[in-house]
């Protein structure tokens, strides 16, 4: 199994996260309204194009006493990708890339969780894109836990996954006259996740 780890691009100066809840064990659902699943890739070898998936759902089981018993599942509507440019989005949805008519979902199902530091976790799991499944390891940071004003127990995580799209059969490209290719093989997925405890 190859490990795919994304390099960090620097920290952002936010207020300190809250860690008010000592035990956050339980069943959770991803809060779509407060979660971002993004991606970025190099274009023409000179700039970075960024986008997001706007439709997805996920669940998690957290076990504070035994983190190895935790698990995560995520299902992304591949056709919901949005880079802010309609023609580019249409091309990414086409058979050249994600082929969303044939493969409407991108999925992640965890196979293992390891706590590597106080608030650091490595989640191993299977990513399925365009009908092909490969195992990856994603590093996540626990960014906080809180009881919100509506009585919901919330837990936040941030993580990133660097992968080679060609390993999932996304091989379309075009050569540049000056050398190199139009679209990088390496793509980074970015996760800013808020999950809500279920009754």
Short mmCIF file of C-alpha atoms in Angstrom, two decimals:
data_model
loop_
_atom_site.label_atom_id
_atom_site.label_comp_id
_atom_site.label_asym_id
_atom_site.label_seq_id
_atom_site.Cartn_x
_atom_site.Cartn_y
_atom_site.Cartn_z
CA UNK A 1 0.00 0.00 0.00
CA UNK A 2 1.35 3.41 -0.95
CA UNK A 3 1.13 6.21 1.59
CA UNK A 4 -0.08 9.47 0.14
CA UNK A 5 0.80 12.43 2.31
CA UNK A 6 0.14 16.06 1.50
CA UNK A 7 2.69 18.72 2.33
CA UNK A 8 1.56 21.50 4.63
CA UNK A 9 1.30 24.98 3.13
CA UNK A 10 1.60 26.94 6.38
CA UNK A 11 -0.62 27.61 9.33
CA UNK A 12 -3.41 30.17 9.44
CA UNK A 13 -3.71 32.41 12.48
CA UNK A 14 -7.14 31.57 13.91
CA UNK A 15 -8.43 31.79 17.46
CA UNK A 16 -7.44 28.79 19.56
CA UNK A 17 -9.73 25.83 19.05
CA UNK A 18 -11.96 24.69 21.88
CA UNK A 19 -11.43 21.24 23.40
CA UNK A 20 -14.14 21.52 26.02
CA UNK A 21 -15.35 17.93 25.75
CA UNK A 22 -13.09 15.22 27.13
CA UNK A 23 -15.08 12.26 25.77
CA UNK A 24 -16.50 12.61 22.27
CA UNK A 25 -17.16 8.92 21.71
CA UNK A 26 -20.27 8.09 19.68
CA UNK A 27 -21.89 8.08 16.27
CA UNK A 28 -21.59 11.20 14.10
CA UNK A 29 -22.80 12.60 10.79
CA UNK A 30 -20.90 15.07 8.61
CA UNK A 31 -22.39 18.58 8.72
CA UNK A 32 -22.61 19.58 5.06
CA UNK A 33 -23.16 23.26 5.87
CA UNK A 34 -19.92 23.56 7.84
CA UNK A 35 -17.67 21.13 5.99
CA UNK A 36 -15.48 21.77 2.98
CA UNK A 37 -14.06 19.11 0.67
CA UNK A 38 -11.69 20.80 -1.73
CA UNK A 39 -9.14 19.88 -4.37
CA UNK A 40 -6.32 21.59 -6.19
CA UNK A 41 -4.06 20.80 -9.13
CA UNK A 42 -1.48 22.57 -11.26
CA UNK A 43 -2.55 24.00 -14.63
CA UNK A 44 -0.06 24.52 -17.48
CA UNK A 45 2.69 24.07 -14.88
CA UNK A 46 2.38 27.72 -13.84
CA UNK A 47 -0.66 28.11 -11.59
CA UNK A 48 -2.93 26.24 -9.19
CA UNK A 49 -6.61 25.62 -9.91
CA UNK A 50 -8.80 25.07 -6.87
CA UNK A 51 -12.28 23.64 -6.55
CA UNK A 52 -14.74 22.06 -4.14
CA UNK A 53 -17.32 19.29 -4.05
CA UNK A 54 -20.62 20.76 -2.89
CA UNK A 55 -22.66 17.59 -2.34
CA UNK A 56 -21.53 14.79 -0.04
CA UNK A 57 -22.49 12.82 3.04
CA UNK A 58 -20.52 10.98 5.64
CA UNK A 59 -20.58 9.24 8.98
CA UNK A 60 -18.09 8.48 11.70
CA UNK A 61 -17.81 6.40 14.82
CA UNK A 62 -15.43 7.94 17.36
CA UNK A 63 -13.99 5.95 20.24
CA UNK A 64 -11.95 8.09 22.63
CA UNK A 65 -10.82 5.17 24.78
CA UNK A 66 -9.73 3.07 21.81
CA UNK A 67 -9.08 5.22 18.71
CA UNK A 68 -8.33 2.09 16.67
CA UNK A 69 -12.03 1.21 16.96
CA UNK A 70 -13.01 4.48 15.25
CA UNK A 71 -14.17 4.45 11.63
CA UNK A 72 -15.16 6.87 8.88
CA UNK A 73 -17.18 6.67 5.66
CA UNK A 74 -17.57 9.42 3.07
CA UNK A 75 -19.57 9.54 -0.17
CA UNK A 76 -19.05 12.43 -2.58
CA UNK A 77 -21.27 13.35 -5.54
CA UNK A 78 -18.57 13.55 -8.23
CA UNK A 79 -20.77 15.74 -10.42
CA UNK A 80 -21.00 18.40 -7.73
CA UNK A 81 -17.45 19.60 -8.36
CA UNK A 82 -17.14 23.35 -8.79
CA UNK A 83 -14.04 25.28 -9.86
CA UNK A 84 -15.97 28.45 -10.71
CA UNK A 85 -15.59 27.98 -14.48
CA UNK A 86 -18.42 26.16 -16.27
CA UNK A 87 -16.45 24.87 -19.29
CA UNK A 88 -13.67 23.51 -17.09
CA UNK A 89 -16.19 21.88 -14.75
CA UNK A 90 -17.92 20.21 -17.72
CA UNK A 91 -14.58 18.82 -18.91
CA UNK A 92 -13.74 17.48 -15.45
CA UNK A 93 -17.13 15.75 -15.32
CA UNK A 94 -16.63 14.18 -18.78
CA UNK A 95 -15.14 10.79 -19.63
CA UNK A 96 -11.72 12.46 -19.98
CA UNK A 97 -11.64 12.80 -16.21
CA UNK A 98 -14.24 11.65 -13.66
CA UNK A 99 -16.88 10.37 -16.13
CA UNK A 100 -19.65 11.18 -13.67
CA UNK A 101 -22.41 9.62 -15.80
CA UNK A 102 -20.78 6.20 -15.40
CA UNK A 103 -19.23 6.78 -11.98
CA UNK A 104 -21.36 9.25 -10.04
CA UNK A 105 -19.69 8.77 -6.64
CA UNK A 106 -16.28 9.08 -5.06
CA UNK A 107 -16.08 7.12 -1.82
CA UNK A 108 -13.76 6.70 1.14
CA UNK A 109 -14.17 3.86 3.63
CA UNK A 110 -11.71 3.64 6.48
CA UNK A 111 -9.94 0.39 7.29
CA UNK A 112 -7.89 1.59 10.26
CA UNK A 113 -7.29 4.54 12.59
CA UNK A 114 -4.05 5.24 14.45
CA UNK A 115 -3.50 8.03 16.98
CA UNK A 116 -0.01 9.41 16.34
CA UNK A 117 -0.02 12.36 18.80
CA UNK A 118 -2.41 14.08 21.20
CA UNK A 119 -4.56 15.56 18.41
CA UNK A 120 -3.08 13.77 15.40
CA UNK A 121 -4.49 10.72 13.65
CA UNK A 122 -3.67 8.68 10.57
CA UNK A 123 -6.75 7.22 8.91
CA UNK A 124 -6.11 4.39 6.48
CA UNK A 125 -8.82 3.52 4.02
CA UNK A 126 -9.99 2.70 0.52
CA UNK A 127 -10.65 5.50 -1.96
CA UNK A 128 -12.78 4.62 -4.99
CA UNK A 129 -12.65 6.99 -7.98
CA UNK A 130 -13.95 6.14 -11.43
CA UNK A 131 -14.60 2.56 -10.37
CA UNK A 132 -11.04 1.92 -9.17
CA UNK A 133 -10.19 1.39 -5.51
CA UNK A 134 -6.83 2.03 -3.87
CA UNK A 135 -5.67 2.21 -0.28
CA UNK A 136 -4.39 5.52 1.10
CA UNK A 137 -3.37 7.01 4.45
CA UNK A 138 -4.69 10.44 5.42
CA UNK A 139 -3.27 12.52 8.27
CA UNK A 140 -5.95 14.36 10.27
CA UNK A 141 -5.71 16.92 13.06
CA UNK A 142 -8.42 17.19 15.70
CA UNK A 143 -9.19 20.92 15.65
CA UNK A 144 -11.65 21.04 18.53
CA UNK A 145 -14.86 19.85 20.15
CA UNK A 146 -17.75 21.84 21.55
CA UNK A 147 -21.40 21.90 22.51
CA UNK A 148 -22.98 24.44 20.15
CA UNK A 149 -25.87 26.84 21.05
CA UNK A 150 -28.39 24.36 19.62
CA UNK A 151 -27.33 21.53 21.90
CA UNK A 152 -25.28 19.68 19.28
CA UNK A 153 -22.00 18.02 20.15
CA UNK A 154 -19.57 19.01 17.40
CA UNK A 155 -16.09 17.75 16.59
CA UNK A 156 -13.78 19.25 13.97
CA UNK A 157 -10.98 17.73 11.92
CA UNK A 158 -8.66 18.98 9.19
CA UNK A 159 -6.71 16.81 6.79
CA UNK A 160 -5.22 16.54 3.34
CA UNK A 161 -4.45 13.78 0.86
CA UNK A 162 -2.01 14.01 -2.04
CA UNK A 163 -2.60 11.46 -4.77
CA UNK A 164 -1.69 10.72 -8.38
CA UNK A 165 -4.88 10.78 -10.42
CA UNK A 166 -3.37 8.39 -12.98
CA UNK A 167 -3.47 5.63 -10.35
CA UNK A 168 -7.29 5.84 -10.56
CA UNK A 169 -7.38 5.87 -14.38
CA UNK A 170 -7.60 9.68 -14.82
CA UNK A 171 -4.87 9.92 -17.44
CA UNK A 172 -6.08 12.63 -19.86
CA UNK A 173 -3.53 15.33 -20.59
CA UNK A 174 -2.12 17.59 -23.29
CA UNK A 175 1.53 18.36 -23.97
CA UNK A 176 2.82 21.93 -23.79
CA UNK A 177 5.03 23.28 -26.56
CA UNK A 178 7.49 24.47 -23.93
CA UNK A 179 7.61 21.07 -22.25
CA UNK A 180 5.50 19.54 -19.53
CA UNK A 181 1.77 18.93 -19.51
CA UNK A 182 -1.43 20.91 -19.15
CA UNK A 183 -2.75 19.25 -15.96
CA UNK A 184 -0.63 17.87 -13.13
CA UNK A 185 -0.87 14.21 -12.28
CA UNK A 186 -0.65 15.10 -8.60
CA UNK A 187 -3.90 16.34 -7.05
CA UNK A 188 -4.43 17.38 -3.47
CA UNK A 189 -7.71 16.76 -1.65
CA UNK A 190 -8.42 18.97 1.37
CA UNK A 191 -10.81 18.25 4.22
CA UNK A 192 -12.20 20.79 6.72
CA UNK A 193 -14.77 18.70 8.54
CA UNK A 194 -17.39 19.36 11.18
CA UNK A 195 -19.32 16.36 12.46
CA UNK A 196 -22.40 16.32 14.70
CA UNK A 197 -23.15 13.64 17.27
CA UNK A 198 -26.29 11.65 16.54
CA UNK A 199 -28.91 10.87 19.18
#
